[in-house]
Coordinates of C-alpha atoms in Angstrom, one line a residue:
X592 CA -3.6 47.4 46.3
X593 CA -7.5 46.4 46.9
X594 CA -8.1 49.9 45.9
X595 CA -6.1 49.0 42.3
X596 CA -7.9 45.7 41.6
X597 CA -11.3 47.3 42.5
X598 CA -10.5 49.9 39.5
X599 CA -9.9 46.5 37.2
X600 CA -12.5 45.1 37.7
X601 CA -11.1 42.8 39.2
X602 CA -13.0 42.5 42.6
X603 CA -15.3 40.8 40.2
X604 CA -13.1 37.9 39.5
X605 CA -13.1 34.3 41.5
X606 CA -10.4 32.4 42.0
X607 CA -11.4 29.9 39.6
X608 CA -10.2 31.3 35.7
X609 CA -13.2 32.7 33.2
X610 CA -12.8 29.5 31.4
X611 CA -13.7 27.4 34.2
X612 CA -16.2 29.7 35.1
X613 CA -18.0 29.8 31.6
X614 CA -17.5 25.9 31.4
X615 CA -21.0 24.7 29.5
X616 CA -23.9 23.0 32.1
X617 CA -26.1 21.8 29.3
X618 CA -25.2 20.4 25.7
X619 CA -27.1 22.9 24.2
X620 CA -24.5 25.9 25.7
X621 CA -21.5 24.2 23.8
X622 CA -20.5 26.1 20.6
X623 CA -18.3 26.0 17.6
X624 CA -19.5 22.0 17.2
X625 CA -23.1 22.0 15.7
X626 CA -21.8 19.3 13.4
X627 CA -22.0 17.1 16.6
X628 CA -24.5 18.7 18.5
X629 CA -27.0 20.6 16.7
X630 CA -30.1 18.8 15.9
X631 CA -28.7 16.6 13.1
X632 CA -25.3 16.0 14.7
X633 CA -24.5 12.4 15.5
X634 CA -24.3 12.9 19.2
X635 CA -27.7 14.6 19.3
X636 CA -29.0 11.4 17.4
X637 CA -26.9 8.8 19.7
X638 CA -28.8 10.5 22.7
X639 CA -31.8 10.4 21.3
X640 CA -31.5 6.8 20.3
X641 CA -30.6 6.4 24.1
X642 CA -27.4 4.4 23.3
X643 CA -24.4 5.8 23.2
X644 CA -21.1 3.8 22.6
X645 CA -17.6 3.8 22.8
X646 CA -15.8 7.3 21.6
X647 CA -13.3 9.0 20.8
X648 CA -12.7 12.8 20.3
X649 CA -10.2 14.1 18.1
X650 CA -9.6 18.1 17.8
X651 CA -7.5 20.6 18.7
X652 CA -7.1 22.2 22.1
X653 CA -9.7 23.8 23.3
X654 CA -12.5 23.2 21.2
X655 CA -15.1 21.6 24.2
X656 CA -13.6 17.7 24.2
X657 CA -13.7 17.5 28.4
X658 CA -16.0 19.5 28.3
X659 CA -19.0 17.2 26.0
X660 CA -17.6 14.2 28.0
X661 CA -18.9 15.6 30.9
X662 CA -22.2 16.5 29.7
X663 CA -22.7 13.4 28.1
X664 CA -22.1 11.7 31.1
X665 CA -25.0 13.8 32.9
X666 CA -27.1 13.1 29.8
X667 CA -26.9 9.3 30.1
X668 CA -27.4 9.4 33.8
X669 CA -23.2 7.6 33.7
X670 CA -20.8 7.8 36.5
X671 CA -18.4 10.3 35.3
X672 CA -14.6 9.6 36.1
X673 CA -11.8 11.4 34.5
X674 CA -8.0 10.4 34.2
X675 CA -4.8 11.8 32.1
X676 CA -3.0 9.3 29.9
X677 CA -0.1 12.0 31.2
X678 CA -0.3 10.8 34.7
X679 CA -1.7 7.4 34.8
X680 CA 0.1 4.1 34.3
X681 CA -1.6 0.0 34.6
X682 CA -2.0 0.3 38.7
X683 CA -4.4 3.5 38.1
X684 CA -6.2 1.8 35.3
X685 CA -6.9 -1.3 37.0
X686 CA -8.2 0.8 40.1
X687 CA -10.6 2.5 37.3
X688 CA -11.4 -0.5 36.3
X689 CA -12.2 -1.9 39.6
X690 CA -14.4 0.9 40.6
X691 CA -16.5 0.9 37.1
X692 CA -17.6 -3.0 38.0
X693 CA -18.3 -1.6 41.4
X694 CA -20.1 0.2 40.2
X695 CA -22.0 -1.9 37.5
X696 CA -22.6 -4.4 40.2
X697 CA -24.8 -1.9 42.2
X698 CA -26.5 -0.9 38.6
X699 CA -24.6 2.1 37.7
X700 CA -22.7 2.1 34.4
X701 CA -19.5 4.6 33.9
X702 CA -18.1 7.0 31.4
X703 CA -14.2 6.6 31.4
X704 CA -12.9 10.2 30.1
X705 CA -9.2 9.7 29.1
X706 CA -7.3 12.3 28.4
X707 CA -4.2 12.8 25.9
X708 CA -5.3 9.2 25.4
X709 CA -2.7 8.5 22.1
X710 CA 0.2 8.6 25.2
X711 CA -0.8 5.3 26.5
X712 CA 1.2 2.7 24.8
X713 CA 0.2 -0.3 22.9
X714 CA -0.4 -2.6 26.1
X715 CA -1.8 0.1 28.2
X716 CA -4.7 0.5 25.1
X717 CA -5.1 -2.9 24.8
X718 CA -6.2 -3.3 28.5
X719 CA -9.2 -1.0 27.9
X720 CA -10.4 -4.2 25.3
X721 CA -12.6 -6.5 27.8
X722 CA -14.0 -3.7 30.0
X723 CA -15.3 -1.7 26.9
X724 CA -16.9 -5.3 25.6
X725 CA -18.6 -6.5 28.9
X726 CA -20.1 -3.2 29.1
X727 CA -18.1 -2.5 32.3
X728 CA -16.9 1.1 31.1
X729 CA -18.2 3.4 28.5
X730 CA -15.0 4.7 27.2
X731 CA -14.6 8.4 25.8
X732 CA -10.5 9.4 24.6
X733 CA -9.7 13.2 24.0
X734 CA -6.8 13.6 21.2
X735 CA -4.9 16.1 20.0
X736 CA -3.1 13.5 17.5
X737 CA -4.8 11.3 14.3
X738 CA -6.4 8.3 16.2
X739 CA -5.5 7.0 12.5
X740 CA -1.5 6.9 13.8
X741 CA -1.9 7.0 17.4
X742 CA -4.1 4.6 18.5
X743 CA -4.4 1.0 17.6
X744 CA -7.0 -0.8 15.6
X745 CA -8.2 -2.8 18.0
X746 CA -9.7 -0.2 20.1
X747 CA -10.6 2.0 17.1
X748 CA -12.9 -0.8 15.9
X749 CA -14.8 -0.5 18.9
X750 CA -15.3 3.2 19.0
X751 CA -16.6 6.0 16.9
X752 CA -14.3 8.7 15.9
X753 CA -15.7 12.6 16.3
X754 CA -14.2 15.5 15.0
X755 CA -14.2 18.6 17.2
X756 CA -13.3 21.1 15.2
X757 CA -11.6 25.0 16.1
X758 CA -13.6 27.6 16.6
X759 CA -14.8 29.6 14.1
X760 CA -14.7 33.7 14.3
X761 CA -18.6 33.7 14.9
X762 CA -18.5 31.1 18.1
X763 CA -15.2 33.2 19.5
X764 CA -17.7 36.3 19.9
X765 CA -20.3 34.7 21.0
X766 CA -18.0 33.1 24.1
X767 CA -16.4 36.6 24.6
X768 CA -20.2 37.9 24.7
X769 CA -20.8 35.3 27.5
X770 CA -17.6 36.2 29.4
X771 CA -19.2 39.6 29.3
X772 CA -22.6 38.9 31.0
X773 CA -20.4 36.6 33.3
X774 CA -18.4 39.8 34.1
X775 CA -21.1 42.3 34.2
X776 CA -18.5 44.5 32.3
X777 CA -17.4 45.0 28.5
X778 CA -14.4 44.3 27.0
X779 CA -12.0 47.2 27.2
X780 CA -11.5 46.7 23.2
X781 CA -12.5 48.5 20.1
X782 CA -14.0 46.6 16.8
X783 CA -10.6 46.2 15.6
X784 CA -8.7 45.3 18.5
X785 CA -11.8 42.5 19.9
X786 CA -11.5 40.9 16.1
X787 CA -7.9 40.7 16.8
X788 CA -7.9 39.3 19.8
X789 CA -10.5 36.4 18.3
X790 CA -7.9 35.6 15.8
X791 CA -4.9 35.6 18.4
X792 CA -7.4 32.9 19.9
X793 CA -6.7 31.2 17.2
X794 CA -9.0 28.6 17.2
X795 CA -8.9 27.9 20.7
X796 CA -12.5 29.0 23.2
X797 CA -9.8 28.1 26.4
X798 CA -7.3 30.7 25.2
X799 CA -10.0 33.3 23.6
X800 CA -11.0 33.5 27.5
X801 CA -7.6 33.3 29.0
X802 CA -6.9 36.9 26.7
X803 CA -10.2 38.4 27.6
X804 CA -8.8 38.2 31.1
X805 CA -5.5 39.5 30.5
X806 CA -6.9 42.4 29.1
X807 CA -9.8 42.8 32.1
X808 CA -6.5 42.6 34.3
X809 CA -4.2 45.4 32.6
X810 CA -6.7 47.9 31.3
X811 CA -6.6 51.5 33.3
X812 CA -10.5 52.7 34.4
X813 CA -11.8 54.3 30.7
X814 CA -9.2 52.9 29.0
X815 CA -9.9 51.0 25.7
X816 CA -6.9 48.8 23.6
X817 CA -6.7 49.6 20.2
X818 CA -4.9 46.2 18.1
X819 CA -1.9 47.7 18.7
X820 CA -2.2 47.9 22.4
X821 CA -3.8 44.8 22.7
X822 CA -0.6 42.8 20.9
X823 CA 1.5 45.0 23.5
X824 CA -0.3 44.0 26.5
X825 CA -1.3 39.8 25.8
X826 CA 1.8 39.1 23.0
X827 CA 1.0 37.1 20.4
X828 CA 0.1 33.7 20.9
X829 CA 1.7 31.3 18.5
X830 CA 0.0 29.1 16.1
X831 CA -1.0 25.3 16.7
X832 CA 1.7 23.7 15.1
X833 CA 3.5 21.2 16.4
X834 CA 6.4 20.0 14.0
X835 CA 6.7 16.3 15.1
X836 CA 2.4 15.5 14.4
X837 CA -0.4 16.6 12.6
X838 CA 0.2 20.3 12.1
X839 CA 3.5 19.8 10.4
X840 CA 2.0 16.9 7.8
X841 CA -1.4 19.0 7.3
X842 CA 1.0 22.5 6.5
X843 CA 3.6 20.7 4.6
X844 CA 1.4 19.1 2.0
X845 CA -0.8 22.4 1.7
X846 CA 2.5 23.9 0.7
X847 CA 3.2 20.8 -1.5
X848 CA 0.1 21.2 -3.0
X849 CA 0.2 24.8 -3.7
X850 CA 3.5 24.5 -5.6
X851 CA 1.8 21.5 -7.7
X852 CA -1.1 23.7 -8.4
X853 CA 1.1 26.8 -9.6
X854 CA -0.2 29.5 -7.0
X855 CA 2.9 31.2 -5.7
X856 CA 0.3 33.1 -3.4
X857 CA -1.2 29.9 -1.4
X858 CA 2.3 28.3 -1.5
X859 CA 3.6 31.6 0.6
X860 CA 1.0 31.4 2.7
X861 CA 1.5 27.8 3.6
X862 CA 5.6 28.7 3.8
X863 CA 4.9 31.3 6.2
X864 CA 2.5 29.1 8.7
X865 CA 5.6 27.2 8.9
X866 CA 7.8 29.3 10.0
X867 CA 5.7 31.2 12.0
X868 CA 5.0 28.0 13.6
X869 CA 8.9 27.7 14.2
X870 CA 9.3 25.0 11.2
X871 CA 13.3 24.4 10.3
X872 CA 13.5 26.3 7.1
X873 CA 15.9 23.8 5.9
X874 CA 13.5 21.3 6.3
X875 CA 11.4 23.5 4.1
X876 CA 14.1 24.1 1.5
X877 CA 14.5 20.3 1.4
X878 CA 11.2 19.6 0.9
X879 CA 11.0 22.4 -2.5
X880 CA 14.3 20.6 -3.9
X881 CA 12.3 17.2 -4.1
X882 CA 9.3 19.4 -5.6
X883 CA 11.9 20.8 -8.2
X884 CA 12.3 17.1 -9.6
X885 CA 9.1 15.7 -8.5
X886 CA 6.7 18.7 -9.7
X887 CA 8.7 20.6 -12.3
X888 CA 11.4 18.3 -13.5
X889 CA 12.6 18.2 -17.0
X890 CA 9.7 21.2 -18.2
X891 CA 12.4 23.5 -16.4
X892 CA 15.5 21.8 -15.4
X893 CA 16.7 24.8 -13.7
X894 CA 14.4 24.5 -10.8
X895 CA 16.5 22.2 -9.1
X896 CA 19.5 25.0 -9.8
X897 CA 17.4 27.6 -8.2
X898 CA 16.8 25.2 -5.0
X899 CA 20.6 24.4 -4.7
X900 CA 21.1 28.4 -4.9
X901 CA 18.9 29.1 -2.5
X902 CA 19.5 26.4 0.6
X903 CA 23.4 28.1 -0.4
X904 CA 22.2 30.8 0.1
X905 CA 20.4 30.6 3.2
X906 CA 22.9 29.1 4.7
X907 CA 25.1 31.9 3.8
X908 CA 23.1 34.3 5.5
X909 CA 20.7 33.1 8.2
X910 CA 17.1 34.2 9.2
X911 CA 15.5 37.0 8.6
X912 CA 17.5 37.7 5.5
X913 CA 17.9 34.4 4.4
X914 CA 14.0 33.2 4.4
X915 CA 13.9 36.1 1.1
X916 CA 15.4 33.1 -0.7
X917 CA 13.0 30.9 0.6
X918 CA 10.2 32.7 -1.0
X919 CA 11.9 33.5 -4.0
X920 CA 12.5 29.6 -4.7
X921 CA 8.6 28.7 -3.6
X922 CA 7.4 31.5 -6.3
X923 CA 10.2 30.0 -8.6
X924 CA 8.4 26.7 -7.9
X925 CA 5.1 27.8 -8.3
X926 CA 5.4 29.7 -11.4
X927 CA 7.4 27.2 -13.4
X928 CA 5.9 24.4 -16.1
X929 CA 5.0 21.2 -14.3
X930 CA 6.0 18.3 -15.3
X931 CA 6.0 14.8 -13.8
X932 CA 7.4 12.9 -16.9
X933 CA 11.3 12.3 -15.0
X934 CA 9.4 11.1 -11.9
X935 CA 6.8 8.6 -13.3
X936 CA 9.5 6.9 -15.3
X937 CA 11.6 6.7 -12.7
X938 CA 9.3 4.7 -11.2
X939 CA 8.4 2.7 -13.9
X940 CA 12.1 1.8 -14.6
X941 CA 12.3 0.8 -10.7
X942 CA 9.3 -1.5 -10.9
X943 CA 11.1 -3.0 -14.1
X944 CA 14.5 -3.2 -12.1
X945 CA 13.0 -5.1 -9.2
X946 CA 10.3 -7.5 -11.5
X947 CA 13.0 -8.6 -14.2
X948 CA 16.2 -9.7 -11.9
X949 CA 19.9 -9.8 -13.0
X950 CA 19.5 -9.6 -16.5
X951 CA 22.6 -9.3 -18.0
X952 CA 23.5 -6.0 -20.7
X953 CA 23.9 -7.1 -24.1
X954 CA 26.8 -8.0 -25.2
X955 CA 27.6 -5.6 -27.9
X956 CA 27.3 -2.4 -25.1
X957 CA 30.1 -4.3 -23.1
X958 CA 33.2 -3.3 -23.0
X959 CA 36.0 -6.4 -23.8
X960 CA 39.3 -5.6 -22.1
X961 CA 40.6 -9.3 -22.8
X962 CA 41.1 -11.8 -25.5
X963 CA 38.5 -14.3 -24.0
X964 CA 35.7 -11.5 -23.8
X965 CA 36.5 -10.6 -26.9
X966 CA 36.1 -14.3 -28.2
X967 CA 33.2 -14.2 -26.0
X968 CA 31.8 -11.5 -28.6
X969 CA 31.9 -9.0 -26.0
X970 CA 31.6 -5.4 -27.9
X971 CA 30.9 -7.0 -31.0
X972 CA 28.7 -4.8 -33.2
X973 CA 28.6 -1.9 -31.0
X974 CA 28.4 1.3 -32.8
X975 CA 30.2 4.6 -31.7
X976 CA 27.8 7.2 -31.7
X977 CA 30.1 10.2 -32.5
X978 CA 30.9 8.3 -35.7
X979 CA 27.7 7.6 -37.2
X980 CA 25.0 10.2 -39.1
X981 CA 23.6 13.2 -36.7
X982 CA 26.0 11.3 -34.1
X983 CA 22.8 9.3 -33.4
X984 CA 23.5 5.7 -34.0
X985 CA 19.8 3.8 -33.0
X986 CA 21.3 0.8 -31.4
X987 CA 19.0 -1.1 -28.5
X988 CA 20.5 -1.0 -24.9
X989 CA 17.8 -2.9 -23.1
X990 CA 19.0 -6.6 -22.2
X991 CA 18.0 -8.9 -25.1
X992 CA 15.2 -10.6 -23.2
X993 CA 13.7 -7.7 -21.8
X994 CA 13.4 -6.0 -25.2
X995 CA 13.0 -2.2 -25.3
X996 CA 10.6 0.1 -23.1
X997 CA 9.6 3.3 -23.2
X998 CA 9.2 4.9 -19.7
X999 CA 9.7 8.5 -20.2
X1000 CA 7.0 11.0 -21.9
X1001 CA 8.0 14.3 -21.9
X1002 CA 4.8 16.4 -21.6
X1003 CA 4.5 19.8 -24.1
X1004 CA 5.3 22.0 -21.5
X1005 CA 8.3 24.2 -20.8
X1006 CA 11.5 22.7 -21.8
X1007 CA 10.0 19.5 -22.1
X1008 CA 8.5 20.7 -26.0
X1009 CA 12.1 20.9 -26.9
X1010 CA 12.7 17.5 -25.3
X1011 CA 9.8 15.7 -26.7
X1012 CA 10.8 17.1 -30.4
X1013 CA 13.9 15.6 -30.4
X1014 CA 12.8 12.5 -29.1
X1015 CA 10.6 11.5 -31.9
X1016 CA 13.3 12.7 -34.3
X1017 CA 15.2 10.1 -32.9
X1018 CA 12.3 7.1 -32.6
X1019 CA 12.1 8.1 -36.5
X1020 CA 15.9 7.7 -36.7
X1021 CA 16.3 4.5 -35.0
X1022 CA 13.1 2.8 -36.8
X1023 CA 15.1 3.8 -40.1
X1024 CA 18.1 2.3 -39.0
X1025 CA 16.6 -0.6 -37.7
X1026 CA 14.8 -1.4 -41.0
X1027 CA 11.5 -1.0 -39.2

């Protein structure tokens, strides 16, 4: 067996993994975030300025958060100490507290690294309040979530929010050159398969590592992976999307937006990080049958037709066969007129519902079923339609002390030019009619 991991190259390999291992000792080694530590980067200049306040960072996993706390904490000459919002409750927080003003008593300041901070609740953040004022703790929150929706704005206004951001393609290869050196051997990859392995990475310097090792631990002596090879050996490692948070808002209105913007090629993109990302396709059909009224509306009144048809008839049939329909409604979507006319008077009628109270209809549209609503004057006047000239008969149906409004515009697109036409036919209509 010795013999077999020798051949691996794996009599090279510690105990602790290649991530650990390649974990940054200096700032300057961090990559994929120049926008916070390159020369113009706002924690180069907070260093510099030799304050440095209250922070949290927000990114995704794997993008250097821990690590940067760390760092900064050797920077600063600050008492490093570390905790998981996962695993602490008040008891563990007060004995961090209590340590910190140990700590500041004998002249030594700390940097508080909390984990998965946006776990703590609402009481738990607000205990971090006085000790972050009184200079007791310098507090630094890694977050996966928005701090805009997790956290609450008391401590936000008393840190500064950084933005780590995934790795691009350039800083994956340079940290799969570094594991490299580290293991005094190459990667067991051809051009094709290494760029696919970046991209299976995803984003993600922890999990670009985690790969490299798989593939240090499978590979034969003079064997290389081709992509094919590679996906066989490490599996495919799913995209960040997480359908309760930030992934499944950010995807969602890309795919939103893409339908709005009539580009059936983004909007199957964006449909297909979703369900890669294991998104409920009804969820997705649900969302297009809002953008058939919202987006397209009356410039092609069949897109709502097409949605119904298609949530039919994926329920009909299931996945895999059933998400065709799914991209034949988004393209549907996509490529139709846009119009926005239905939905903006809609909401113009609601304001106009909720502003004007129980105004009553008048009386010449209501109907009089009785003598005394008839003496009342209760459908007096009230014209039948189907009897008067082009079946058109002008008459106001707005409450009398509202007067009449004009909410809808039909734009000159689609169906909507037919619509439009025979709405001015029929303003023209009722001003003759009217004496106007």
């Amino acid at each position: 067996m010795s013999d077999l991991f020798s051949a691996n190259g794996m009599g090279q390999l510690e105990d602790r993994p290649l991530a650990d291992r390649l974990r940054p000792r200096v700032l300057e080694d961090v990559v994929g975030q120049g926008h916070l530590l390159g020369e113009d980067g706002i924690l180069s200049r907070m260093l510099r300025s030799g304050s440095l306040g209250s922070l949290i960072f927000w990114g995704p996993p794997g993008t250097g958060k821990t690590t940067v706390a760390r760092l900064l904490a050797d920077a600063t000459d600050l008492e490093f100490e570390q905790i998981s919002a996962i695993f602490s409750g008040v008891a563990d927080l007060k004995k961090c507290f209590e340590r910190a003003k140990g700590r500041r008593i004998s002249g030594k300041r700390t940097l508080l690294f909390v984990d998965e901070i946006h776990r703590f609740n609402r009481a738990q953040l607000d205990s971090f309040l006085p000790v972050m004022e009184d200079g007791t703790i310098t507090l630094v929150g890694a977050t996966t979530e928005n701090p805009s929706f997790e956290l609450n704005a008391a401590l936000l206004s008393r840190a500064h929010v950084l933005t780590f951001e995934t790795l691009n393609e350039d800083a994956l290869i340079d940290l799969l050159a570094r594991a490299e050196e580290e293991m005094d051997r190459d990667l067991p990859l051809d051009d094709e398969a290494r760029l696919s392995l970046v991209r299976m990475a995803d984003g993600d310097g922890r999990s670009a590592l985690t790969l490299a090792e798989d593939v240090w631990r499978t590979a034969g002596e003079g064997e290389v992976f081709d992509t094919a090879r590679l996906a066989e050996v490490v599996q495919r490692r799913a995209p960040v999307y997480d359908k309760t948070k930030d992934g499944h808002y950010n995807l969602i209105s890309a795919f939103h937006k893409s339908i709005r913007g009539s580009d059936p090629d983004a909007a199957l993109y964006w449909m297909c990080r979703m369900l890669e990302g294991g998104e409920d396709p009804l969820y997705i059909l649900r969302r297009m049958t809002v953008m058939a009224s919202e987006e397209v509306g009356m410039a092609d009144p069949n897109a709502l037709v097409v949605l119904n048809a298609a949530r039919h008839a994926f329920q009909l049939v299931g996945s895999p066969e059933g998400d065709f329909a799914l991209a034949q409604a988004a393209v549907y979507l996509a490529t139709a007129p846009k119009s926005n006319a239905s939905y903006l008077a809609y909401k113009a009628a609601r304001m106009d519902a909720r502003q004007h109270g129980s105004l009553v209809p008048p009386k010449h549209i209501l109907n009089a079923p009785t003598k005394l609503m008839k003496q009342m004057g209760y459908s007096e006047g009230y014209q039948y339609d189907h009897d008067m000239p082009e079946a058109f008969s002008g008459q106001d149906y707005f409450p009398e002390k509202m007067g009449r409004q004009k909410y809808y515009e039909p734009n000159a697109r689609g169906f909507e030019r037919d619509i439009q036409k025979r709405l001015s036919y029929w303003d023209r209509l009722r001003k003759e009619r009217s004496g106007q």
